[in-house]
mmCIF file of C-alpha atoms and ligand atoms in Angstrom:
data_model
loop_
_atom_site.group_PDB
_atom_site.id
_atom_site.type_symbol
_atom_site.label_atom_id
_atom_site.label_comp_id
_atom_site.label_asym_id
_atom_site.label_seq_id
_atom_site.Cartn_x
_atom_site.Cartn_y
_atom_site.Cartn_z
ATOM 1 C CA UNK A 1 -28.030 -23.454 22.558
ATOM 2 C CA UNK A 2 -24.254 -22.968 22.930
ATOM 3 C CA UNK A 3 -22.306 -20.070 24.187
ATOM 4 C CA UNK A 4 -19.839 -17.295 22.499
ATOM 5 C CA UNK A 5 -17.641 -15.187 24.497
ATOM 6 C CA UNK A 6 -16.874 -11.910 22.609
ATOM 7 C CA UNK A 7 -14.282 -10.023 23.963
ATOM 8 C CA UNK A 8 -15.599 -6.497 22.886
ATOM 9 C CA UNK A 9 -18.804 -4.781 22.441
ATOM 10 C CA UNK A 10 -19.396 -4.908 18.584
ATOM 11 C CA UNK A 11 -21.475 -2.590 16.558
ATOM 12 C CA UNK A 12 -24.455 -3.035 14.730
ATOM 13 C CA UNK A 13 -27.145 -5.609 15.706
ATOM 14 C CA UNK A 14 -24.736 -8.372 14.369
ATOM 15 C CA UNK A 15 -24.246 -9.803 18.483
ATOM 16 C CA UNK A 16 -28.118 -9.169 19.266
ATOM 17 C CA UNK A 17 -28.696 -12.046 15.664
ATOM 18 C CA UNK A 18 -25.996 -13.890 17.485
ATOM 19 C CA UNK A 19 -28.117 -13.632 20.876
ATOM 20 C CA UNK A 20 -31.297 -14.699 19.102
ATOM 21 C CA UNK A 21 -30.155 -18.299 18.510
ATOM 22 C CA UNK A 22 -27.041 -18.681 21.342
ATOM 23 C CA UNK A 23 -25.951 -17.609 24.808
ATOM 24 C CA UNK A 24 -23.745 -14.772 24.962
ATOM 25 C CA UNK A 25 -21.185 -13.787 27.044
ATOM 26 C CA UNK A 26 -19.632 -10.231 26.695
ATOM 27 C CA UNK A 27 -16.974 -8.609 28.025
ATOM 28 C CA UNK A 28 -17.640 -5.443 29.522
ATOM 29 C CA UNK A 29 -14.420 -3.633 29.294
ATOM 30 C CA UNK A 30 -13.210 -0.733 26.969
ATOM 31 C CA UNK A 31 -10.248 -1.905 28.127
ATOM 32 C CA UNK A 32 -9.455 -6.151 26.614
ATOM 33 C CA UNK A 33 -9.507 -8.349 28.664
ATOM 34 C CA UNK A 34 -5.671 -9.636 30.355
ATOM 35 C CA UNK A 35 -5.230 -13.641 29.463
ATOM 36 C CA UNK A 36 -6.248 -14.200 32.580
ATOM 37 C CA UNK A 37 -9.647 -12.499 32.288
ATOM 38 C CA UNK A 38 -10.070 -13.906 28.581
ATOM 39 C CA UNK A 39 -10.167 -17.118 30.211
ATOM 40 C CA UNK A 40 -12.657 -16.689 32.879
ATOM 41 C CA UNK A 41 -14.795 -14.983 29.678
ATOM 42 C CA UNK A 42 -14.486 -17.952 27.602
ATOM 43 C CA UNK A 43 -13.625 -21.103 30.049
ATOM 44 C CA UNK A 44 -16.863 -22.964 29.082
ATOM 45 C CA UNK A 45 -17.171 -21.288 26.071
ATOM 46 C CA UNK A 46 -18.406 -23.217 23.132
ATOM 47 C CA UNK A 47 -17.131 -20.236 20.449
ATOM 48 C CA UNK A 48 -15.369 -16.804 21.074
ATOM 49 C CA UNK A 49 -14.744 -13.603 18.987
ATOM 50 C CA UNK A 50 -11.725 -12.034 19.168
ATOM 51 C CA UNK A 51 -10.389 -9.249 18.595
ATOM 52 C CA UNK A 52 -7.100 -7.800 17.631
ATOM 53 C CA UNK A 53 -5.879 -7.183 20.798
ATOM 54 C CA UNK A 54 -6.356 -11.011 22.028
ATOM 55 C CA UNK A 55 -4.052 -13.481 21.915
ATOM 56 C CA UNK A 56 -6.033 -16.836 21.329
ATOM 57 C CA UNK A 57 -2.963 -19.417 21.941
ATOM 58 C CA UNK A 58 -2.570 -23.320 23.221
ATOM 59 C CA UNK A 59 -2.818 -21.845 26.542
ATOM 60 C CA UNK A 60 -6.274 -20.416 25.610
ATOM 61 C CA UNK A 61 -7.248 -23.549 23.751
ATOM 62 C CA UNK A 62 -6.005 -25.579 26.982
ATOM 63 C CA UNK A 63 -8.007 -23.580 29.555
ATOM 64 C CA UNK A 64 -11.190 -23.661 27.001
ATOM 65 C CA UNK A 65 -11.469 -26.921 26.304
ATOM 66 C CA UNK A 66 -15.418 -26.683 25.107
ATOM 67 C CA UNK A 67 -13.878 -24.235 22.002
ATOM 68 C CA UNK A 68 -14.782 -25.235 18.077
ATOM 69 C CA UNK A 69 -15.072 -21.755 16.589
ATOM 70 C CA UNK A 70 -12.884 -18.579 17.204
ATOM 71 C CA UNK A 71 -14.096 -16.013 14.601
ATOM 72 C CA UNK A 72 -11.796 -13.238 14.080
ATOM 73 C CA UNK A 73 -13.138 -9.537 14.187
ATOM 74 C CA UNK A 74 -9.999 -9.166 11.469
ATOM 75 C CA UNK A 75 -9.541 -9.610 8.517
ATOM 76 C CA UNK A 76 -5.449 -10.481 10.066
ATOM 77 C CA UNK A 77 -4.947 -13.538 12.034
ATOM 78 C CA UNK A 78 -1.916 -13.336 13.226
ATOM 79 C CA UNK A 79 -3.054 -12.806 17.423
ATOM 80 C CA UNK A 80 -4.490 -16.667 17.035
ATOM 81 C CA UNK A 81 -2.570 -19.664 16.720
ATOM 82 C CA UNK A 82 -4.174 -20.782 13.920
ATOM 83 C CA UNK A 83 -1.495 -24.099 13.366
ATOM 84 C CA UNK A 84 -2.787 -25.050 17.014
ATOM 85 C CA UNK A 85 -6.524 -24.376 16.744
ATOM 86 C CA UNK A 86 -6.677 -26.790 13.470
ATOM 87 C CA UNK A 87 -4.763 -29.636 15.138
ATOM 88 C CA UNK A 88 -7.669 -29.013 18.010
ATOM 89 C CA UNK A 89 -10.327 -29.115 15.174
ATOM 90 C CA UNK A 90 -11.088 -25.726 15.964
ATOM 91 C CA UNK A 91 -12.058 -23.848 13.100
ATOM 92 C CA UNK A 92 -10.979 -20.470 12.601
ATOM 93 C CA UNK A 93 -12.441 -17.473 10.771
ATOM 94 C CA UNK A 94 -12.313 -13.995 9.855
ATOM 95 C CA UNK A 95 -13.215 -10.689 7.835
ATOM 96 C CA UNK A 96 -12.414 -10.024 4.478
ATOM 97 C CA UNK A 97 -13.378 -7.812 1.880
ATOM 98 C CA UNK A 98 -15.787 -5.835 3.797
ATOM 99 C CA UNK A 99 -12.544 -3.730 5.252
ATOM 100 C CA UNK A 100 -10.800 -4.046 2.019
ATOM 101 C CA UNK A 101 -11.717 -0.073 0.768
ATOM 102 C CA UNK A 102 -11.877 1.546 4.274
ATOM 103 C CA UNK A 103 -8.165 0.050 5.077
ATOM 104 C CA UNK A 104 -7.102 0.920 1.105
ATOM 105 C CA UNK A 105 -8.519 4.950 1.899
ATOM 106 C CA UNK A 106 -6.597 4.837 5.157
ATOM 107 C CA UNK A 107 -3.325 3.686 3.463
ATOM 108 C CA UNK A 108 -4.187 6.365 0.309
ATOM 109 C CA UNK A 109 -5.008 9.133 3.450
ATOM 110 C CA UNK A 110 -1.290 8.544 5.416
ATOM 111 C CA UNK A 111 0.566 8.610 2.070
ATOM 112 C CA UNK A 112 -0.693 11.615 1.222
ATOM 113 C CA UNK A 113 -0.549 13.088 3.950
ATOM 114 C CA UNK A 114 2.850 12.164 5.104
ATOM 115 C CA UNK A 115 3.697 13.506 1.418
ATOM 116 C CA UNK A 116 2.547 16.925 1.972
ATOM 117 C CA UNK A 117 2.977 17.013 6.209
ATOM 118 C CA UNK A 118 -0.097 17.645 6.973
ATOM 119 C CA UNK A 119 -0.594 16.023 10.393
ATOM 120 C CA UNK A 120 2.672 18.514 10.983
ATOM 121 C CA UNK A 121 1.229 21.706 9.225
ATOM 122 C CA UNK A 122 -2.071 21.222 11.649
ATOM 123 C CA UNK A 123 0.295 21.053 14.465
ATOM 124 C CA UNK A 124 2.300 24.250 13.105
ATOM 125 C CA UNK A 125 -1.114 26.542 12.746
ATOM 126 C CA UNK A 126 -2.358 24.935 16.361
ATOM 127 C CA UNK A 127 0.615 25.997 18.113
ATOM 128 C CA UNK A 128 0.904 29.823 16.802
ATOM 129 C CA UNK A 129 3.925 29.200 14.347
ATOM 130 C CA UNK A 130 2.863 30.314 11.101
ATOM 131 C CA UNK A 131 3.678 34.047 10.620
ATOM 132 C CA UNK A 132 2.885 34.588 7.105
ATOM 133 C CA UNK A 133 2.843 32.820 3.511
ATOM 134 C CA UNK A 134 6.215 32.172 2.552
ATOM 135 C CA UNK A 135 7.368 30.186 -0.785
ATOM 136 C CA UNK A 136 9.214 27.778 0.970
ATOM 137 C CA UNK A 137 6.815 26.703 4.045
ATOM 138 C CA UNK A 138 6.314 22.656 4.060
ATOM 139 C CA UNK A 139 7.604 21.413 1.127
ATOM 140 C CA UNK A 140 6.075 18.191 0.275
ATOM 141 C CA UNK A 141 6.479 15.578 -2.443
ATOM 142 C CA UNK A 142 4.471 15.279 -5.411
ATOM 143 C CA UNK A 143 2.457 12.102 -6.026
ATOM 144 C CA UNK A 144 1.449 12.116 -10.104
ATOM 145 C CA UNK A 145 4.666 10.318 -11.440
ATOM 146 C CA UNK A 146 6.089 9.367 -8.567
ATOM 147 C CA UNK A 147 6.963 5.200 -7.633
ATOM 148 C CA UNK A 148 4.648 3.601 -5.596
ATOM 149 C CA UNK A 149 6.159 0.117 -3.671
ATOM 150 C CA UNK A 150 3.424 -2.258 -2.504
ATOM 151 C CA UNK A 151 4.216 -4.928 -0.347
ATOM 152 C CA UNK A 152 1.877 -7.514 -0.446
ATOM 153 C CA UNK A 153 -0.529 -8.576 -3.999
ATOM 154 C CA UNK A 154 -3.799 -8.920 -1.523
ATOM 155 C CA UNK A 155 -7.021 -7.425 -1.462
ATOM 156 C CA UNK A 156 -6.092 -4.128 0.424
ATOM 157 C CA UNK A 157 -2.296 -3.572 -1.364
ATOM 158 C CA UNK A 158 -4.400 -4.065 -4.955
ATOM 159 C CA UNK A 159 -7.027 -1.274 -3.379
ATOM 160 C CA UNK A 160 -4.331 0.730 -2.621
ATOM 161 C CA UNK A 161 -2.435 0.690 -5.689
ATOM 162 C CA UNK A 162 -6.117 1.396 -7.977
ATOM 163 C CA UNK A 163 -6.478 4.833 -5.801
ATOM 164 C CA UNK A 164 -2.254 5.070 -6.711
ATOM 165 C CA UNK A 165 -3.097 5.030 -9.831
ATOM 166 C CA UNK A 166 -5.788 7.448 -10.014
ATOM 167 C CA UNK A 167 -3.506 10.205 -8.657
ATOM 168 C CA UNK A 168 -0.934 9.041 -11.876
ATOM 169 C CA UNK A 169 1.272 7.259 -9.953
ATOM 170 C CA UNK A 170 3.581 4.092 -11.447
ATOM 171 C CA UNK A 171 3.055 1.368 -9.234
ATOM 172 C CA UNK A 172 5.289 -1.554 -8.605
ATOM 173 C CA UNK A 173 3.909 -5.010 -6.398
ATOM 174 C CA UNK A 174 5.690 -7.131 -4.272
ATOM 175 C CA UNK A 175 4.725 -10.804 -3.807
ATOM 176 C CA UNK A 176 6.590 -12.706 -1.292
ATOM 177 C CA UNK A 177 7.164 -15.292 -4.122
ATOM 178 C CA UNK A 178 8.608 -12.717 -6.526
ATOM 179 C CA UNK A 179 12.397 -13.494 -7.849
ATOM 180 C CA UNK A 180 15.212 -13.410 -5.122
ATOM 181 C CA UNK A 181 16.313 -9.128 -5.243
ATOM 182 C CA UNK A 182 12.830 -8.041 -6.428
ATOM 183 C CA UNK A 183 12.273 -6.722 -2.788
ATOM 184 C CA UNK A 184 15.368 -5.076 -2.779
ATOM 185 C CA UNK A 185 14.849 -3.615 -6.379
ATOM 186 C CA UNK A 186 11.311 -1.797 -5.643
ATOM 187 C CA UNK A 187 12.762 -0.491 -1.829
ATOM 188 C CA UNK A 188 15.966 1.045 -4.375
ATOM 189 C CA UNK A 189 13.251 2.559 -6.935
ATOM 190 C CA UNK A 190 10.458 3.650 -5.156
ATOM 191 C CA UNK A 191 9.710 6.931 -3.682
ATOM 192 C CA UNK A 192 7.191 5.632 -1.689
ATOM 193 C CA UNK A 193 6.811 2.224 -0.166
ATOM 194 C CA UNK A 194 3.243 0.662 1.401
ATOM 195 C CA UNK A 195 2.975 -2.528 3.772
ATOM 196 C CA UNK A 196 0.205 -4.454 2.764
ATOM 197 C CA UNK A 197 1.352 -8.181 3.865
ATOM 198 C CA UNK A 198 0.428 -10.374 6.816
ATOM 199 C CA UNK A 199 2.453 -10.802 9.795
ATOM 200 C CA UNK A 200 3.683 -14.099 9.561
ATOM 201 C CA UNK A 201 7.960 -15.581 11.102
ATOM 202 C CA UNK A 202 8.900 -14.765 7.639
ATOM 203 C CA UNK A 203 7.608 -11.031 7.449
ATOM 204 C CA UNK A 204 8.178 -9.962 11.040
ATOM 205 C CA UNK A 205 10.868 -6.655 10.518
ATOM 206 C CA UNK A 206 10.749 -6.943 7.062
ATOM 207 C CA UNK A 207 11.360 -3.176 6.990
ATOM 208 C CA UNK A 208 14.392 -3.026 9.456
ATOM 209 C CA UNK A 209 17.914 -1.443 9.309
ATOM 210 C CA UNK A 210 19.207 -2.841 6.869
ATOM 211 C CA UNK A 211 16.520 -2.659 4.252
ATOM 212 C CA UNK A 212 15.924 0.826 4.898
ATOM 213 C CA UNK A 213 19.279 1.405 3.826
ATOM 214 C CA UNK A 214 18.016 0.509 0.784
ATOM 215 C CA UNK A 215 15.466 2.992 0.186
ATOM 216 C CA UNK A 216 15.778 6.437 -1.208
ATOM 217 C CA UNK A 217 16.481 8.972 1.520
ATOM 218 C CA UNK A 218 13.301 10.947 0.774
ATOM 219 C CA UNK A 219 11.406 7.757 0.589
ATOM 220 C CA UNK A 220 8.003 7.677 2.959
ATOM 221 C CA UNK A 221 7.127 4.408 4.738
ATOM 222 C CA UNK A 222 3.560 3.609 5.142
ATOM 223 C CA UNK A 223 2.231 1.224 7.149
ATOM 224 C CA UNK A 224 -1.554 -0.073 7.772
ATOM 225 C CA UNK A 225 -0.898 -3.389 8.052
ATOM 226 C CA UNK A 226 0.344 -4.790 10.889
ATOM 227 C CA UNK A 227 3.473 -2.966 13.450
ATOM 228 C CA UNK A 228 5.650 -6.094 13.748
ATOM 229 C CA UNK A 229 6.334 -5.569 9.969
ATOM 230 C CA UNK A 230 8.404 -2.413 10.613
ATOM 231 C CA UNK A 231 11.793 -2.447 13.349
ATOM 232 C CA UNK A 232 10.306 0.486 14.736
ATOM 233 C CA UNK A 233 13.771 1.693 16.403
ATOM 234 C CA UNK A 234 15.667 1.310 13.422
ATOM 235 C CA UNK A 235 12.883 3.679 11.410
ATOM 236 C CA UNK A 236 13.010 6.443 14.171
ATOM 237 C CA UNK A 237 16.813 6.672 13.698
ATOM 238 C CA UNK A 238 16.568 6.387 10.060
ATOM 239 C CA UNK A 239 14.186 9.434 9.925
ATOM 240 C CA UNK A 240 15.830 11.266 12.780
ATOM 241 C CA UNK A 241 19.129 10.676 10.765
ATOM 242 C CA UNK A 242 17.589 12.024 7.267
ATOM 243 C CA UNK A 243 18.107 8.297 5.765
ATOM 244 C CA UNK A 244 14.051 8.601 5.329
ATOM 245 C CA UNK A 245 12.051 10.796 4.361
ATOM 246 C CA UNK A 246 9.097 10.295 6.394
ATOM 247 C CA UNK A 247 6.695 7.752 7.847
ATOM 248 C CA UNK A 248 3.077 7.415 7.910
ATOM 249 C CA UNK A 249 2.217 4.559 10.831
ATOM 250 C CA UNK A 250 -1.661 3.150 11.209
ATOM 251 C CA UNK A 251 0.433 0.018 13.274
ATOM 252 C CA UNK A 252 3.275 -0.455 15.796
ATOM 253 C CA UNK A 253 5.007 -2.763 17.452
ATOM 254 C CA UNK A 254 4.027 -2.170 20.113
ATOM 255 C CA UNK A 255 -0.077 -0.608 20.362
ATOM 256 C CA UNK A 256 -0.533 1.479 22.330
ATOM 257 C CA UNK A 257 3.362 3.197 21.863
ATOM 258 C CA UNK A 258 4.849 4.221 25.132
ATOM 259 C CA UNK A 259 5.038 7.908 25.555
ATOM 260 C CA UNK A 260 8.541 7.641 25.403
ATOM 261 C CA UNK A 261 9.579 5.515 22.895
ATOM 262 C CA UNK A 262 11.666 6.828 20.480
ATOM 263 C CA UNK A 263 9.804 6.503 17.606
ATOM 264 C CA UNK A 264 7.743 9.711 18.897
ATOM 265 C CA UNK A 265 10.292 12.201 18.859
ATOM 266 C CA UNK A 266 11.233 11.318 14.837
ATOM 267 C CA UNK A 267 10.955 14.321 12.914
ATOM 268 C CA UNK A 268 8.401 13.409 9.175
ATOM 269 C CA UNK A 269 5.851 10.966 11.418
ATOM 270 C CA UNK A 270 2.152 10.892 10.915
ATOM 271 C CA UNK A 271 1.021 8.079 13.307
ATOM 272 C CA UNK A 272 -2.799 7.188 13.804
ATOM 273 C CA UNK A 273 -4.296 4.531 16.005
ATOM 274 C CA UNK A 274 -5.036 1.691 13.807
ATOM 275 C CA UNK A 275 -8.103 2.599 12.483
ATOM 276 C CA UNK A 276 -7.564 1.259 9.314
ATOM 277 C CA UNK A 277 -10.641 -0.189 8.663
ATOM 278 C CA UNK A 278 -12.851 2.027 11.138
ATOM 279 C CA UNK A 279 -15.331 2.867 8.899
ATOM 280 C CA UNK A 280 -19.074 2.504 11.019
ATOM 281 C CA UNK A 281 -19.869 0.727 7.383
ATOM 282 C CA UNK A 282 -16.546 -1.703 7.873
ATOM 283 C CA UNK A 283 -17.092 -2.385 11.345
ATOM 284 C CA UNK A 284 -20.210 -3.263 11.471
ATOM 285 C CA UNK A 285 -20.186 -5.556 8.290
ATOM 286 C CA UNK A 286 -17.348 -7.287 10.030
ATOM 287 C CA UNK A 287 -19.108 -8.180 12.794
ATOM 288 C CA UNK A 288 -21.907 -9.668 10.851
ATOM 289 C CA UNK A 289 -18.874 -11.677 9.313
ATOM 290 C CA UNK A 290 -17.723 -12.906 12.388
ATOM 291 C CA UNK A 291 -21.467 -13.487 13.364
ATOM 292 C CA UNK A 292 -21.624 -15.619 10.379
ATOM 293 C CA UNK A 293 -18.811 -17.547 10.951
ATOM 294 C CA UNK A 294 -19.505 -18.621 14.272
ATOM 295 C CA UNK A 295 -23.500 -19.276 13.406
ATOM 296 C CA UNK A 296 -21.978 -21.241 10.872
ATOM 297 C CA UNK A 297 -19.513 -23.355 12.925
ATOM 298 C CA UNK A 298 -22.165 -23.813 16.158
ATOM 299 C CA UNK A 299 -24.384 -25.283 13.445
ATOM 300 C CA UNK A 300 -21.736 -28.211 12.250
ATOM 301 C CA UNK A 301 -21.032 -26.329 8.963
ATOM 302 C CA UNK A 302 -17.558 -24.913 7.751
ATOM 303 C CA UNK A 303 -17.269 -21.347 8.254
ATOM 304 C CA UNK A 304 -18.405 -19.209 5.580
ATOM 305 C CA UNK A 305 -15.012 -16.945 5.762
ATOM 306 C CA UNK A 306 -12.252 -19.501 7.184
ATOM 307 C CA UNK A 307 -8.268 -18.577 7.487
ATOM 308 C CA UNK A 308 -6.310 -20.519 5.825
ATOM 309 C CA UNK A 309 -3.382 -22.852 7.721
ATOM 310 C CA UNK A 310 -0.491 -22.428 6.370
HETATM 311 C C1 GLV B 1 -7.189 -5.124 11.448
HETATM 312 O O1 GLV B 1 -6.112 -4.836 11.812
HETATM 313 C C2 GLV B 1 -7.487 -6.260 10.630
HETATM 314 O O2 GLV B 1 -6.612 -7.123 10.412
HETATM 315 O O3 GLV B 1 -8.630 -6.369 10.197
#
């Protein structure tokens, strides 16, 4: 019997199949654990899953010196030091495809919303604002025939531009290893532009000042992938100085934002709390991915759902 740390309560009865075979050891907190605490979890731990909001690094590694699986509750790795963990031998995992259509609906949900304001028209009725019908109340953008940018040819930016597509959008995909200017060219055309790539040196701030001056000034930004993507200053003053025409945020740099960072006050901002794939369906099939992976490594075997090192 070996033992897994897990740094959150999970659910579905993925941990209690876990608990059937090995020992485990569960944090208790809503809140994660510091680094400090994630060490005492998982100092003689023989496996851990993470979650998002860990950062599994050489210090980690160093302190748990018993590790050979870390099993991502994500289908992003980018809070593990994944270059570090192989030259360890420690295999690394995480969770595809079941959070492929939840994450897709979330990124289909903020465009469309941030297209026709609606997190702001629920905040107008709320507050007592709206006097009467009137032709010109809340504008929004149409979506059949307008330009859809996708950054990122994955799972989830491909889910994302099928529902596009549905609602008679064009859609244009950008892969990292497109043609020197191709970036440039879809921020220039498109009237709408979705993050779909992982967080990696060469993607951090991708969107920053000086590719939003690229975009259209009514463009919308949507993000669901991961905040460090996105200079999150340099979009509040691009909205706040009409150079964009709105945002749509599932991820920030960084989560949670501090109530006063500047970002907040932007006028065209629908922000939500990165749910992306919080479907009770998606979560729960991730954990039995992260289960598998880590029944999987304890047992000698590769992972069923490893990252891959770049
Ligand atoms: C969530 O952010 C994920 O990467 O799965």
């Amino acid at each position: 019997m070996s033992l897994c740390a897990i740094t959150r309560a999970l659910p579905g009865t993925a941990v209690e199949r876990l608990g059937r075979v090995h020992e485990v050891r569960l944090w208790p907190g809503e809140m994660p654990p510091s680094s400090d605490e994630l060490v005492a979890l998982a100092h003689d731990a023989d496996a851990l899953i993470a979650l998002v909001t860990d950062t599994v690094d050489a210090a980690v590694f160093d302190a748990c010196p018993r590790l050979r699986a870390v099993a991502n509750y994500a289908v992003g790795f980018d809070n593990i030091a994944v270059a570090e963990a192989a030259a360890r031998g420690i295999a690394v995992g995480n969770t595809p495809d079941v959070l492929t259509d939840a994450t897709a609906d979330l990124a289909f949900a903020l465009l469309a919303a941030a297209a026709r304001q609606i997190a702001q028209a629920d905040r107008y009725v709320r507050e007592g604002r709206w006097r009467t019908w009137s032709p010109q109340l809340f504008l929004g953008k149409p979506l059949k025939g307008a330009r859809l940018g996708i950054v990122g040819p994955g799972r989830i930016g491909r889910g994302v531009a099928d529902r596009a597509e549905g609602y008679g959008m064009d859609v244009t995909v950008f892969d990292q290893g497109d043609p020197a200017g191709t970036f440039e060219r879809l921020l220039a055309e498109s009237d709408f532009v979705s993050l779909h790539c992982p967080l990696t040196p060469e993607t951090r701030h991708i969107i920053d000042e000086g590719t939003l001056a690229l975009m259209k000034p009514d463009a919308i930004l949507v993000n669901t992938a991961r905040g460090g993507l996105v200079d999150l200053v340099a979009v509040a003053a691009a909205l706040g100085e009409g150079r964009l025409g709105g945002a749509a945020l599932d991820v920030t740099d960084p989560e949670p934002l501090p109530l006063d960072h500047p970002i907040l006050t932007a006028p065209h901002l629908t922000l939500a709390p990165h749910i992306g794939s919080a479907t009770r369906q998606a979560r729960e099939a991730m954990a039995d991915l992260a289960v598998d992976n880590i029944l999987a490594a304890l047992a000698g075997c590769a992972m069923p759902h490893p990252v891959a090192v770049a």
